Amino acid sequence: MSRPLILGSSSPYRRELLGRLQLPFSVVVPDVDESAQPGEPPAQLAQRLALAKAQAVALQHPQALVIGSDQVAELNGQALGKPGSHERARAQLQAMSDQSVCFHTAVALCCLDSGYSASALAQVRVQFRMLQDDEIERYLLAEQPYDCAGSAKSEGLGIALLERIESDDPTALIGLPLIHTARLLRGAGVLLP
């Protein structure tokens, strides 16, 4: 029996990425509190939220394979969330100037009916250039990345803010690690090209 595939996410970036696998899927926005628990490390936060998103949607659709994903940027041991505003994005980019930032991108896949549950974590190390305040301002006005962890879109103009990206899954930085996602789907019996 072929199970429906659902992406449990409100992210247009994840929707676009999953579409690259050329599988039919629907999207359901999970109702999950994304607050960090006291003392929770950024990588653990990403993993917990990815699984919580998948499980929340799976409760509504127990026969489906549900993908949940979350990304948390980490600077000097501290989690950086989505800035949500121009001022917070400016502060994030100023803090990340000439720094190495780790982006933890977790993906989880579960199906309540079959009992399948698996997850993976991709980590991307990004080295930011020394950024001047005027170029930060120009970038923010041009791209308005207020819904992106770390305030920069590597798939767009944000690439100009970077020195280098180190990753074993290049799509992880955009928000869904497709290499890991494909592995989890194959593990659940989904046929991929």
Short mmCIF file of C-alpha atoms in Angstrom, two decimals:
data_model
loop_
_atom_site.label_atom_id
_atom_site.label_comp_id
_atom_site.label_asym_id
_atom_site.label_seq_id
_atom_site.Cartn_x
_atom_site.Cartn_y
_atom_site.Cartn_z
CA MET A 1 0.00 0.00 0.00
CA SER A 2 1.31 3.40 -0.94
CA ARG A 3 0.97 5.88 1.92
CA PRO A 4 0.28 9.57 1.38
CA LEU A 5 3.25 11.82 2.04
CA ILE A 6 2.78 14.99 4.07
CA LEU A 7 5.23 17.78 4.77
CA GLY A 8 4.51 19.13 8.25
CA SER A 9 5.77 22.67 7.73
CA SER A 10 4.74 26.23 6.98
CA SER A 11 8.06 26.91 5.21
CA PRO A 12 7.91 27.70 1.49
CA TYR A 13 11.63 26.82 1.32
CA ARG A 14 11.03 23.28 2.59
CA ARG A 15 8.07 22.89 0.22
CA GLU A 16 10.28 23.84 -2.74
CA LEU A 17 13.08 21.53 -1.62
CA LEU A 18 10.83 18.50 -1.10
CA GLY A 19 9.36 19.13 -4.54
CA ARG A 20 12.78 18.38 -6.01
CA LEU A 21 12.31 14.69 -5.13
CA GLN A 22 9.34 14.58 -7.57
CA LEU A 23 7.05 12.78 -5.13
CA PRO A 24 3.42 13.78 -4.66
CA PHE A 25 2.89 15.34 -1.24
CA SER A 26 0.59 17.65 0.62
CA VAL A 27 1.39 20.26 3.24
CA VAL A 28 -0.10 20.55 6.72
CA VAL A 29 1.09 23.25 9.08
CA PRO A 30 1.87 21.74 12.51
CA ASP A 31 0.78 23.42 15.72
CA VAL A 32 3.98 23.18 17.75
CA ASP A 33 5.46 25.51 20.35
CA GLU A 34 8.97 26.21 19.05
CA SER A 35 10.33 27.60 22.32
CA ALA A 36 13.60 26.17 23.57
CA GLN A 37 13.61 24.34 26.88
CA PRO A 38 15.92 25.79 29.56
CA GLY A 39 19.53 24.86 28.78
CA GLU A 40 18.59 22.97 25.61
CA PRO A 41 21.50 22.85 23.16
CA PRO A 42 20.71 24.15 19.64
CA ALA A 43 21.22 20.77 17.90
CA GLN A 44 18.93 19.04 20.39
CA LEU A 45 16.33 21.79 19.95
CA ALA A 46 16.31 21.28 16.16
CA GLN A 47 15.92 17.51 16.57
CA ARG A 48 13.16 17.79 19.17
CA LEU A 49 11.17 20.28 17.07
CA ALA A 50 11.52 18.28 13.84
CA LEU A 51 10.09 15.21 15.56
CA ALA A 52 7.38 17.22 17.33
CA LYS A 53 6.24 18.71 14.02
CA ALA A 54 6.09 15.31 12.34
CA GLN A 55 4.23 13.75 15.26
CA ALA A 56 1.73 16.62 15.55
CA VAL A 57 0.68 16.19 11.92
CA ALA A 58 0.79 12.38 12.14
CA LEU A 59 -1.80 12.49 14.93
CA GLN A 60 -4.20 14.10 12.43
CA HIS A 61 -3.17 11.76 9.57
CA PRO A 62 -2.09 8.43 11.15
CA GLN A 63 -1.94 6.56 7.81
CA ALA A 64 0.47 9.07 6.21
CA LEU A 65 4.22 9.35 6.16
CA VAL A 66 4.88 12.75 7.71
CA ILE A 67 8.06 14.79 7.38
CA GLY A 68 8.93 17.35 10.03
CA SER A 69 12.00 19.57 9.94
CA ASP A 70 13.56 22.37 11.92
CA GLN A 71 16.68 24.50 11.71
CA VAL A 72 18.53 26.28 14.49
CA ALA A 73 21.56 28.49 13.91
CA GLU A 74 24.22 28.45 16.63
CA LEU A 75 26.73 31.21 17.34
CA ASN A 76 29.17 30.68 20.21
CA GLY A 77 26.90 28.08 21.81
CA GLN A 78 23.78 30.25 21.62
CA ALA A 79 20.76 29.55 19.43
CA LEU A 80 19.81 32.21 16.89
CA GLY A 81 16.18 32.14 15.86
CA LYS A 82 14.37 33.75 12.98
CA PRO A 83 14.86 37.48 13.41
CA GLY A 84 11.31 38.52 12.52
CA SER A 85 12.30 42.18 12.12
CA HIS A 86 14.82 44.40 10.38
CA GLU A 87 16.41 45.48 13.66
CA ARG A 88 16.88 41.93 14.95
CA ALA A 89 18.25 40.78 11.58
CA ARG A 90 20.78 43.64 11.62
CA ALA A 91 21.87 42.67 15.15
CA GLN A 92 22.24 39.00 14.13
CA LEU A 93 24.36 39.83 11.09
CA GLN A 94 26.53 42.22 13.09
CA ALA A 95 27.12 39.46 15.67
CA MET A 96 27.93 36.92 12.93
CA SER A 97 30.39 39.20 11.14
CA ASP A 98 33.76 37.41 10.81
CA GLN A 99 32.36 34.46 12.78
CA SER A 100 31.71 30.79 12.16
CA VAL A 101 28.07 29.80 12.59
CA CYS A 102 26.74 26.24 12.75
CA PHE A 103 23.31 25.58 11.26
CA HIS A 104 21.68 22.45 12.70
CA THR A 105 18.96 21.15 10.38
CA ALA A 106 16.97 18.17 11.62
CA VAL A 107 14.48 16.06 9.70
CA ALA A 108 12.10 13.44 11.09
CA LEU A 109 9.81 11.00 9.29
CA CYS A 110 7.05 9.09 11.03
CA CYS A 111 3.90 7.10 10.36
CA LEU A 112 1.65 6.21 13.28
CA ASP A 113 -0.13 3.30 11.51
CA SER A 114 3.09 1.50 10.57
CA GLY A 115 5.06 2.56 13.65
CA TYR A 116 7.88 3.90 11.48
CA SER A 117 9.92 6.71 13.00
CA ALA A 118 13.39 7.89 12.06
CA SER A 119 15.32 11.12 12.12
CA ALA A 120 18.60 12.65 11.03
CA LEU A 121 20.62 15.78 11.73
CA ALA A 122 22.69 17.71 9.21
CA GLN A 123 25.18 20.31 10.36
CA VAL A 124 26.45 23.09 8.13
CA ARG A 125 29.34 25.32 9.14
CA VAL A 126 29.16 28.80 7.62
CA GLN A 127 32.00 31.31 7.81
CA PHE A 128 30.75 34.88 7.49
CA ARG A 129 32.98 37.59 6.01
CA MET A 130 33.83 40.72 7.97
CA LEU A 131 30.65 42.69 7.32
CA GLN A 132 30.34 46.46 7.28
CA ASP A 133 27.17 48.06 8.64
CA ASP A 134 26.33 49.65 5.28
CA GLU A 135 26.50 46.32 3.41
CA ILE A 136 24.36 44.65 6.09
CA GLU A 137 21.78 47.40 5.60
CA ARG A 138 21.87 47.08 1.79
CA TYR A 139 21.49 43.32 2.04
CA LEU A 140 18.55 43.49 4.45
CA LEU A 141 16.73 46.04 2.32
CA ALA A 142 17.29 43.95 -0.82
CA GLU A 143 16.35 40.49 0.50
CA GLN A 144 14.42 40.99 3.76
CA PRO A 145 15.40 37.57 5.21
CA TYR A 146 13.35 38.04 8.39
CA ASP A 147 11.91 34.50 8.25
CA CYS A 148 15.31 32.77 8.03
CA ALA A 149 17.39 31.48 10.94
CA GLY A 150 20.59 33.50 10.90
CA SER A 151 19.16 36.33 8.77
CA ALA A 152 20.85 35.32 5.50
CA LYS A 153 19.61 33.35 2.48
CA SER A 154 22.52 31.42 1.00
CA GLU A 155 20.36 30.52 -2.00
CA GLY A 156 20.01 34.22 -2.80
CA LEU A 157 21.98 37.41 -2.30
CA GLY A 158 23.06 36.26 1.18
CA ILE A 159 25.78 34.14 -0.44
CA ALA A 160 27.75 37.39 -0.89
CA LEU A 161 28.03 37.71 2.91
CA LEU A 162 29.91 34.42 3.24
CA GLU A 163 33.51 33.22 3.02
CA ARG A 164 32.70 29.50 2.83
CA ILE A 165 30.14 26.79 3.55
CA GLU A 166 31.12 23.33 4.80
CA SER A 167 28.47 20.62 4.60
CA ASP A 168 27.81 17.03 3.60
CA ASP A 169 24.25 17.98 2.54
CA PRO A 170 24.10 21.33 0.70
CA THR A 171 20.29 21.62 0.90
CA ALA A 172 20.44 21.54 4.71
CA LEU A 173 21.35 25.22 4.85
CA ILE A 174 18.18 26.13 2.93
CA GLY A 175 16.05 24.23 5.44
CA LEU A 176 15.57 20.56 4.49
CA PRO A 177 18.51 18.15 4.17
CA LEU A 178 17.44 16.24 1.06
CA ILE A 179 20.19 13.62 1.21
CA HIS A 180 19.03 12.63 4.71
CA THR A 181 15.35 13.00 3.76
CA ALA A 182 15.77 10.67 0.78
CA ARG A 183 17.50 8.11 3.02
CA LEU A 184 14.65 8.25 5.56
CA LEU A 185 12.04 7.89 2.80
CA ARG A 186 13.84 4.86 1.33
CA GLY A 187 13.94 3.39 4.85
CA ALA A 188 10.14 3.74 4.99
CA GLY A 189 9.79 1.90 1.66
CA VAL A 190 9.32 4.89 -0.64
CA LEU A 191 10.74 4.33 -4.12
CA LEU A 192 12.94 7.18 -5.31
CA PRO A 193 14.60 7.47 -8.71
#
